[in-house]
Coordinates of C-alpha atoms in Angstrom, one line a residue:
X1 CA -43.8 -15.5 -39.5
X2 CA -42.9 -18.4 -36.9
X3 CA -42.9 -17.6 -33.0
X4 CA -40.2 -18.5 -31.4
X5 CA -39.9 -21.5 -29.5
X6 CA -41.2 -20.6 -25.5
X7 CA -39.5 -23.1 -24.1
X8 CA -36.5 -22.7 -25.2
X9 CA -36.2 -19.5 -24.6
X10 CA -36.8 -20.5 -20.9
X11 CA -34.4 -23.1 -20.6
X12 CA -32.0 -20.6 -22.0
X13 CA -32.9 -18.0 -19.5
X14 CA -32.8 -20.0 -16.4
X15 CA -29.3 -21.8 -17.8
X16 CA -28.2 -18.4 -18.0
X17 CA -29.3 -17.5 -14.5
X18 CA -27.6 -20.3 -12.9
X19 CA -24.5 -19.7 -14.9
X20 CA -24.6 -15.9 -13.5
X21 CA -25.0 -17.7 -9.9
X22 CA -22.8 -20.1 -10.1
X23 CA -19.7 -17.7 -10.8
X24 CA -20.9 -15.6 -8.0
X25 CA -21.2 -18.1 -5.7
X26 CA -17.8 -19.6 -7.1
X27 CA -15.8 -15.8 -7.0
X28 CA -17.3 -13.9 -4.5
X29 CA -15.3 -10.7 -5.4
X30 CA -12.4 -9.5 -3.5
X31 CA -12.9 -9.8 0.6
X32 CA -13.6 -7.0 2.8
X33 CA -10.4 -4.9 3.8
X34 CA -10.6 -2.6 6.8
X35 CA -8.9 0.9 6.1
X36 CA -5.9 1.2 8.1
X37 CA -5.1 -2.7 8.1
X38 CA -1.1 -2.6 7.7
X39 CA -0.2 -3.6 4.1
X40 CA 2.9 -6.0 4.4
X41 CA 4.7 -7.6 7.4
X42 CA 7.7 -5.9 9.0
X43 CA 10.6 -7.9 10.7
X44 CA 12.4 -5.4 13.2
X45 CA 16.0 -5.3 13.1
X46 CA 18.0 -3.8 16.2
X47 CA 18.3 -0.6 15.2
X48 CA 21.6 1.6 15.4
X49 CA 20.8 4.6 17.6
X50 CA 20.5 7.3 15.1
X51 CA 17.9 5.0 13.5
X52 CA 16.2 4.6 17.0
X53 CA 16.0 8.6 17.2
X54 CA 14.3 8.3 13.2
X55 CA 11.9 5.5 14.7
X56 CA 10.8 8.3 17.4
X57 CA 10.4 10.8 14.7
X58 CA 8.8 8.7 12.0
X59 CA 6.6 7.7 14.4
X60 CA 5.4 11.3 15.4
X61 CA 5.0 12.6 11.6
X62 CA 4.7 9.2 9.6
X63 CA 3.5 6.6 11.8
X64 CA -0.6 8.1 11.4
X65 CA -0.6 7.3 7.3
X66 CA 2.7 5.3 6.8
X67 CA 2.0 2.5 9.7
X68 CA 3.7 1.2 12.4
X69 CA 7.7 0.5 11.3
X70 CA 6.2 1.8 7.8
X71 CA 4.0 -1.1 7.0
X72 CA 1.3 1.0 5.2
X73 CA -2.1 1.2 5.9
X74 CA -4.6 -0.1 3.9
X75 CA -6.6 3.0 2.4
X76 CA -4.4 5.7 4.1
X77 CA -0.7 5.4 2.6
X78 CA 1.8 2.7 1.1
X79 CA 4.1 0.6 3.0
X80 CA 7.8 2.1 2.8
X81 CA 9.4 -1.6 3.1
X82 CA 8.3 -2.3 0.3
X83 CA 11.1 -3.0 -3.3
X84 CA 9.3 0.2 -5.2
X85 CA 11.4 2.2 -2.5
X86 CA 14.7 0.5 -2.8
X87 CA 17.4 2.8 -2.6
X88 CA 18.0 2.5 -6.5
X89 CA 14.5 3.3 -7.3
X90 CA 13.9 5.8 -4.8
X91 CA 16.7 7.5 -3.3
X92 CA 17.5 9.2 -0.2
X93 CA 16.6 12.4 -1.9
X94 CA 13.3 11.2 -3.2
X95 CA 12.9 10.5 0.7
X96 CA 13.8 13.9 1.5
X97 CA 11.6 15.8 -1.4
X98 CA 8.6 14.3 -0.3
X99 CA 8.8 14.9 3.3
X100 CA 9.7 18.5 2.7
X101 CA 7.6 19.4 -0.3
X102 CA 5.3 16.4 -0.6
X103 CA 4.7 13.9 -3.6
X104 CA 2.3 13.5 -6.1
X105 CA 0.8 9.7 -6.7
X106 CA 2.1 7.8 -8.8
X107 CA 2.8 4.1 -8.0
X108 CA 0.0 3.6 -5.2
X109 CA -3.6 4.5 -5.5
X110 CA -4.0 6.2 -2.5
X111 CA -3.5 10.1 -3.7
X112 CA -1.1 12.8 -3.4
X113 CA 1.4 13.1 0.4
X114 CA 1.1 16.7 1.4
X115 CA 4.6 18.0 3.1
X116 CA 5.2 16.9 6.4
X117 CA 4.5 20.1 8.7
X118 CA 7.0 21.1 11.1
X119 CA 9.8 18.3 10.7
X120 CA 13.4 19.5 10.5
X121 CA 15.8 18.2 7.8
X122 CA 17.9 16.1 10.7
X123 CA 14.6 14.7 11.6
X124 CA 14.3 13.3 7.9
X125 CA 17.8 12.3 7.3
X126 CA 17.3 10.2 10.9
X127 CA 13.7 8.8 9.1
X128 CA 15.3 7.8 6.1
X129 CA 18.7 5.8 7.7
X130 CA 15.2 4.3 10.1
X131 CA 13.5 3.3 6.9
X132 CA 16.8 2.0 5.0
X133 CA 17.6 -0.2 8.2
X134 CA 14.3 -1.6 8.2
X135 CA 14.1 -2.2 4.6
X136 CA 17.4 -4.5 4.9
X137 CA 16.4 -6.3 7.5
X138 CA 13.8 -7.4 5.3
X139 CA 15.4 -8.2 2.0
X140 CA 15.3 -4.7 0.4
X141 CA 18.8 -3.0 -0.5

């Protein structure tokens, strides 16, 4: 029975060592994100005053997951300008369900939205023409 060659099989260990360093030190993995970093960039339109009064009450039910002017938060919630909730692929009403009765996961991986406690249907309709104004003046319609 012949032994294998030592020396070979150390040059072939250490190749393979610096090939396993080399693509760590080439792709360091994905950099650190800090929870609650907002997710995309907002551009502010003037808003129309009913959307002014569903700024006020997005930011008193939304605002805390959703972001400021519904950017998202990075580990908390998605941002709401964002095309997955254009008005043909999310509705007003898909709006309103969730707010009401909450919304289980399913395009973001950051879990299920419980209902929003204690906000009255005017409250959502203002949030929604808020979010749809916002969502224009940045490309989304």
């Amino acid at each position: 029975m012949k032994r294998p060659n030592s020396k070979l099989y150390v040059v072939t260990l250490v190749l393979a060592l610096v090939a396993v360093a080399g693509y760590f030190w080439l792709y360091p993995g994905q950099p650190e994100v800090k929870t609650g970093q907002p997710i995309v960039v907002v551009n502010i339109p003037e808003l129309s005053i009913a959307s002014q009064s569903g700024k006020q009450a997005f930011d008193k039910y939304c605002a805390s997951c959703h972001g400021s002017n519904a950017a998202g938060q990075e580990g908390r919630a998605p941002p709401l300008i964002h095309r997955i909730y254009e008005p043909n692929h999310h509705g007003d009403m898909a709006f309103f369900l969730a707010a009401k009765n909450g919304v289980r996961a399913h395009h973001w991986p950051f879990g299920n939205m419980p209902p929003v406690e204690g906000i009255s249907e005017a409250e959502i309709r203002n949030i929604i023409l808020y979010v749809r104004e916002l969502q224009r003046a940045n490309g989304i319609d």
